GROMACS .gro file of C-alpha atoms in nm:
model
  199
    1MET     CA    1  -0.023  -0.004  -0.015
    2SER     CA    2   0.172   0.335  -0.072
    3MET     CA    3   0.128   0.667   0.123
    4PRO     CA    4  -0.027   0.974  -0.078
    5ASP     CA    5   0.248   1.263  -0.098
    6SER     CA    6   0.180   1.554   0.086
    7ARG     CA    7   0.016   1.745  -0.237
    8GLY     CA    8  -0.246   1.494  -0.177
    9LEU     CA    9  -0.307   1.547   0.206
   10ALA     CA   10  -0.574   1.784   0.321
   11GLY     CA   11  -0.440   2.073   0.475
   12ALA     CA   12  -0.101   2.004   0.353
   13TRP     CA   13   0.125   2.300   0.311
   14PRO     CA   14   0.098   2.482   0.000
   15ALA     CA   15   0.388   2.463  -0.238
   16ARG     CA   16   0.642   2.730  -0.251
   17THR     CA   17   0.720   2.963  -0.517
   18ALA     CA   18   1.024   2.999  -0.675
   19ARG     CA   19   1.013   3.403  -0.507
   20GLU     CA   20   0.945   3.224  -0.153
   21ARG     CA   21   1.246   2.948  -0.199
   22ARG     CA   22   1.466   3.243  -0.290
   23ILE     CA   23   1.350   3.481   0.038
   24ALA     CA   24   1.267   3.169   0.311
   25PRO     CA   25   1.663   3.098   0.419
   26TRP     CA   26   1.727   3.464   0.466
   27SER     CA   27   1.407   3.554   0.630
   28TRP     CA   28   1.614   3.448   1.025
   29ARG     CA   29   1.886   3.739   0.953
   30PRO     CA   30   1.686   4.038   1.095
   31ALA     CA   31   1.552   3.843   1.404
   32LEU     CA   32   1.979   3.738   1.451
   33LEU     CA   33   2.055   4.091   1.392
   34LEU     CA   34   1.803   4.213   1.656
   35VAL     CA   35   1.936   3.941   1.911
   36LEU     CA   36   2.283   4.036   1.880
   37VAL     CA   37   2.197   4.394   1.923
   38ALA     CA   38   1.999   4.362   2.226
   39MET     CA   39   2.292   4.077   2.377
   40ALA     CA   40   2.562   4.396   2.311
   41ALA     CA   41   2.355   4.646   2.457
   42GLU     CA   42   2.301   4.413   2.758
   43ALA     CA   43   2.686   4.346   2.766
   44ARG     CA   44   2.729   4.732   2.774
   45ALA     CA   45   2.489   4.792   3.044
   46ALA     CA   46   2.616   4.518   3.282
   47PRO     CA   47   2.765   4.633   3.599
   48GLU     CA   48   3.117   4.621   3.649
   49GLY     CA   49   3.077   4.332   3.966
   50PRO     CA   50   2.863   4.276   4.263
   51ARG     CA   51   2.967   4.646   4.441
   52LEU     CA   52   3.047   4.466   4.741
   53GLY     CA   53   3.343   4.594   4.940
   54ARG     CA   54   3.545   4.917   4.831
   55PRO     CA   55   3.864   4.979   4.669
   56ALA     CA   56   4.172   4.907   4.856
   57THR     CA   57   4.341   5.230   5.000
   58ALA     CA   58   4.748   5.250   4.889
   59ALA     CA   59   4.803   5.172   5.260
   60GLU     CA   60   4.626   4.894   5.268
   61ILE     CA   61   4.789   4.736   4.932
   62ALA     CA   62   5.148   4.841   5.076
   63ALA     CA   63   5.065   4.633   5.403
   64LEU     CA   64   4.979   4.348   5.226
   65ASP     CA   65   5.300   4.366   4.964
   66ARG     CA   66   5.522   4.202   5.188
   67HIS     CA   67   5.788   4.008   4.960
   68VAL     CA   68   6.119   3.884   5.129
   69PHE     CA   69   6.359   3.763   4.889
   70PRO     CA   70   6.685   3.505   4.958
   71ASP     CA   71   6.912   3.822   4.924
   72GLY     CA   72   6.731   4.002   5.193
   73SER     CA   73   6.543   4.251   4.995
   74GLY     CA   74   6.218   4.343   5.148
   75LEU     CA   75   6.308   4.277   5.501
   76PRO     CA   76   6.160   4.563   5.766
   77SER     CA   77   6.362   4.757   5.998
   78GLY     CA   78   6.373   4.593   6.331
   79ARG     CA   79   6.594   4.335   6.522
   80GLY     CA   80   6.571   4.043   6.743
   81SER     CA   81   6.757   3.756   6.932
   82ALA     CA   82   6.703   3.406   7.020
   83ARG     CA   83   6.741   3.482   7.379
   84GLU     CA   84   6.463   3.738   7.282
   85GLY     CA   85   6.284   3.507   7.138
   86ARG     CA   86   6.259   3.201   7.360
   87GLY     CA   87   5.966   3.310   7.553
   88LEU     CA   88   5.794   3.406   7.266
   89TYR     CA   89   5.852   3.078   7.070
   90ASP     CA   90   5.748   2.911   7.402
   91SER     CA   91   5.404   3.053   7.439
   92GLN     CA   92   5.325   3.116   7.040
   93CYS     CA   93   5.513   2.785   6.886
   94ALA     CA   94   5.554   2.519   7.111
   95ALA     CA   95   5.233   2.379   7.124
   96CYS     CA   96   5.283   2.327   6.761
   97HIS     CA   97   5.648   2.245   6.684
   98GLY     CA   98   5.752   2.103   7.037
   99ALA     CA   99   5.933   2.243   7.288
  100LYS     CA  100   6.297   2.250   7.108
  101GLY     CA  101   6.168   2.242   6.736
  102SER     CA  102   6.076   1.908   6.729
  103GLY     CA  103   5.834   1.660   6.881
  104GLY     CA  104   5.526   1.859   6.795
  105SER     CA  105   5.217   1.791   6.595
  106ALA     CA  106   5.342   2.046   6.330
  107GLY     CA  107   5.648   2.049   6.089
  108GLU     CA  108   5.978   1.977   6.286
  109LEU     CA  109   6.171   2.263   6.283
  110ALA     CA  110   6.508   2.150   6.446
  111GLY     CA  111   6.760   1.860   6.418
  112GLY     CA  112   6.659   1.603   6.169
  113SER     CA  113   6.811   1.339   5.970
  114ALA     CA  114   7.055   1.315   5.686
  115LEU     CA  115   6.854   1.454   5.346
  116ASP     CA  116   6.972   1.133   5.187
  117GLY     CA  117   6.891   0.874   5.440
  118PRO     CA  118   6.576   0.672   5.421
  119HIS     CA  119   6.356   0.865   5.652
  120PRO     CA  120   6.461   1.201   5.656
  121ASP     CA  121   6.341   1.498   5.838
  122ARG     CA  122   6.322   1.847   5.632
  123THR     CA  123   6.396   2.101   5.905
  124VAL     CA  124   6.495   2.420   5.902
  125GLY     CA  125   6.860   2.337   5.999
  126ASN     CA  126   6.912   2.084   5.709
  127TYR     CA  127   6.672   2.166   5.466
  128TRP     CA  128   6.591   2.504   5.408
  129PRO     CA  129   6.838   2.711   5.155
  130TYR     CA  130   6.776   3.045   5.340
  131ALA     CA  131   6.708   3.194   5.652
  132THR     CA  132   6.531   3.492   5.516
  133THR     CA  133   6.271   3.252   5.399
  134LEU     CA  134   6.215   3.131   5.775
  135PHE     CA  135   6.157   3.508   5.845
  136ASP     CA  136   5.895   3.550   5.543
  137PHE     CA  137   5.714   3.239   5.658
  138VAL     CA  138   5.685   3.343   6.037
  139ARG     CA  139   5.574   3.661   5.933
  140ARG     CA  140   5.301   3.576   5.694
  141ALA     CA  141   5.175   3.254   5.831
  142MET     CA  142   5.271   3.225   6.217
  143PRO     CA  143   5.096   3.171   6.473
  144LEU     CA  144   4.855   2.944   6.301
  145ASN     CA  145   4.583   3.067   6.531
  146ALA     CA  146   4.660   3.446   6.450
  147PRO     CA  147   4.914   3.480   6.150
  148ARG     CA  148   5.038   3.805   6.082
  149SER     CA  149   4.986   3.930   6.453
  150LEU     CA  150   5.366   3.937   6.528
  151SER     CA  151   5.559   4.285   6.525
  152ASP     CA  152   5.848   4.283   6.315
  153ASP     CA  153   6.092   4.260   6.588
  154GLN     CA  154   5.934   3.961   6.724
  155VAL     CA  155   5.959   3.748   6.389
  156TYR     CA  156   6.318   3.870   6.422
  157ALA     CA  157   6.340   3.729   6.774
  158VAL     CA  158   6.159   3.370   6.678
  159THR     CA  159   6.370   3.374   6.365
  160ALA     CA  160   6.678   3.384   6.584
  161TYR     CA  161   6.540   3.156   6.808
  162VAL     CA  162   6.469   2.879   6.537
  163LEU     CA  163   6.812   2.936   6.381
  164HIS     CA  164   6.980   2.911   6.736
  165LEU     CA  165   6.797   2.585   6.776
  166ASN     CA  166   6.956   2.456   6.482
  167GLY     CA  167   7.320   2.598   6.605
  168LEU     CA  168   7.329   2.836   6.333
  169ILE     CA  169   7.355   3.131   6.531
  170ALA     CA  170   7.471   3.259   6.892
  171GLU     CA  171   7.187   3.307   7.155
  172ASP     CA  172   7.302   3.674   7.134
  173ALA     CA  173   7.333   3.715   6.769
  174GLU     CA  174   7.134   3.966   6.677
  175MET     CA  175   6.901   3.918   6.343
  176ASN     CA  176   6.803   4.243   6.148
  177ALA     CA  177   6.764   4.334   5.753
  178ARG     CA  178   7.176   4.316   5.746
  179THR     CA  179   7.261   4.015   5.973
  180LEU     CA  180   6.952   3.775   5.849
  181PRO     CA  181   7.074   3.750   5.478
  182ALA     CA  182   7.427   3.651   5.566
  183VAL     CA  183   7.307   3.368   5.791
  184ARG     CA  184   7.465   3.064   5.584
  185MET     CA  185   7.229   2.766   5.554
  186PRO     CA  186   7.368   2.403   5.530
  187ASN     CA  187   7.157   2.309   5.258
  188ARG     CA  188   7.205   2.661   5.057
  189ASP     CA  189   7.349   2.475   4.754
  190GLY     CA  190   7.128   2.168   4.744
  191PHE     CA  191   6.883   2.324   4.555
  192ILE     CA  192   6.859   2.407   4.141
  193ARG     CA  193   6.860   2.723   4.064
  194ILE     CA  194   6.556   2.827   3.812
  195TRP     CA  195   6.634   3.197   3.790
  196PRO     CA  196   6.942   3.308   3.571
  197ASP     CA  197   7.002   3.608   3.821
  198GLY     CA  198   7.007   3.349   4.120
  199ARG     CA  199   6.752   3.494   4.325
   0.00000   0.00000   0.00000
């Protein structure tokens, strides 16, 4: 049994003329143009953002722009010694890092086995290449419950105490922007430099 073609069905679409066949494929273009114009207008009218908060002031940006580099550039003024840092360490750091820089729940800071042993402990004394990195980390992230709460003098003092625990400086040696970069860390040459200028 054959089906009738569409021309024989009641209510079928009438055949298009040659002119209609030429025009029909282009009839959607004005509508598309209107949609694109509306989208462009909407994009121009879109707000810059949710308008939350306010722009940061120059002083606020400067307070956050605290980069300390291995050569000591970026270190603030201030000073501290291991003798001054001991009490601060005991009250702010020992709960996590242990009384003498080891034995706590957080990372070991002092001591440590040889790095080429079967179970090396990466501590400040045997792994970190620059003393300035210790200052930078303490100032940015410690103590864990109140990061950035220590003054620059306090950070110098805690840094000095951790260096002293590792036998790298004397208890009364003053750490400041001049002396801290001069501390020669045992593993300074144990890393591959990725910056040509050696920073």
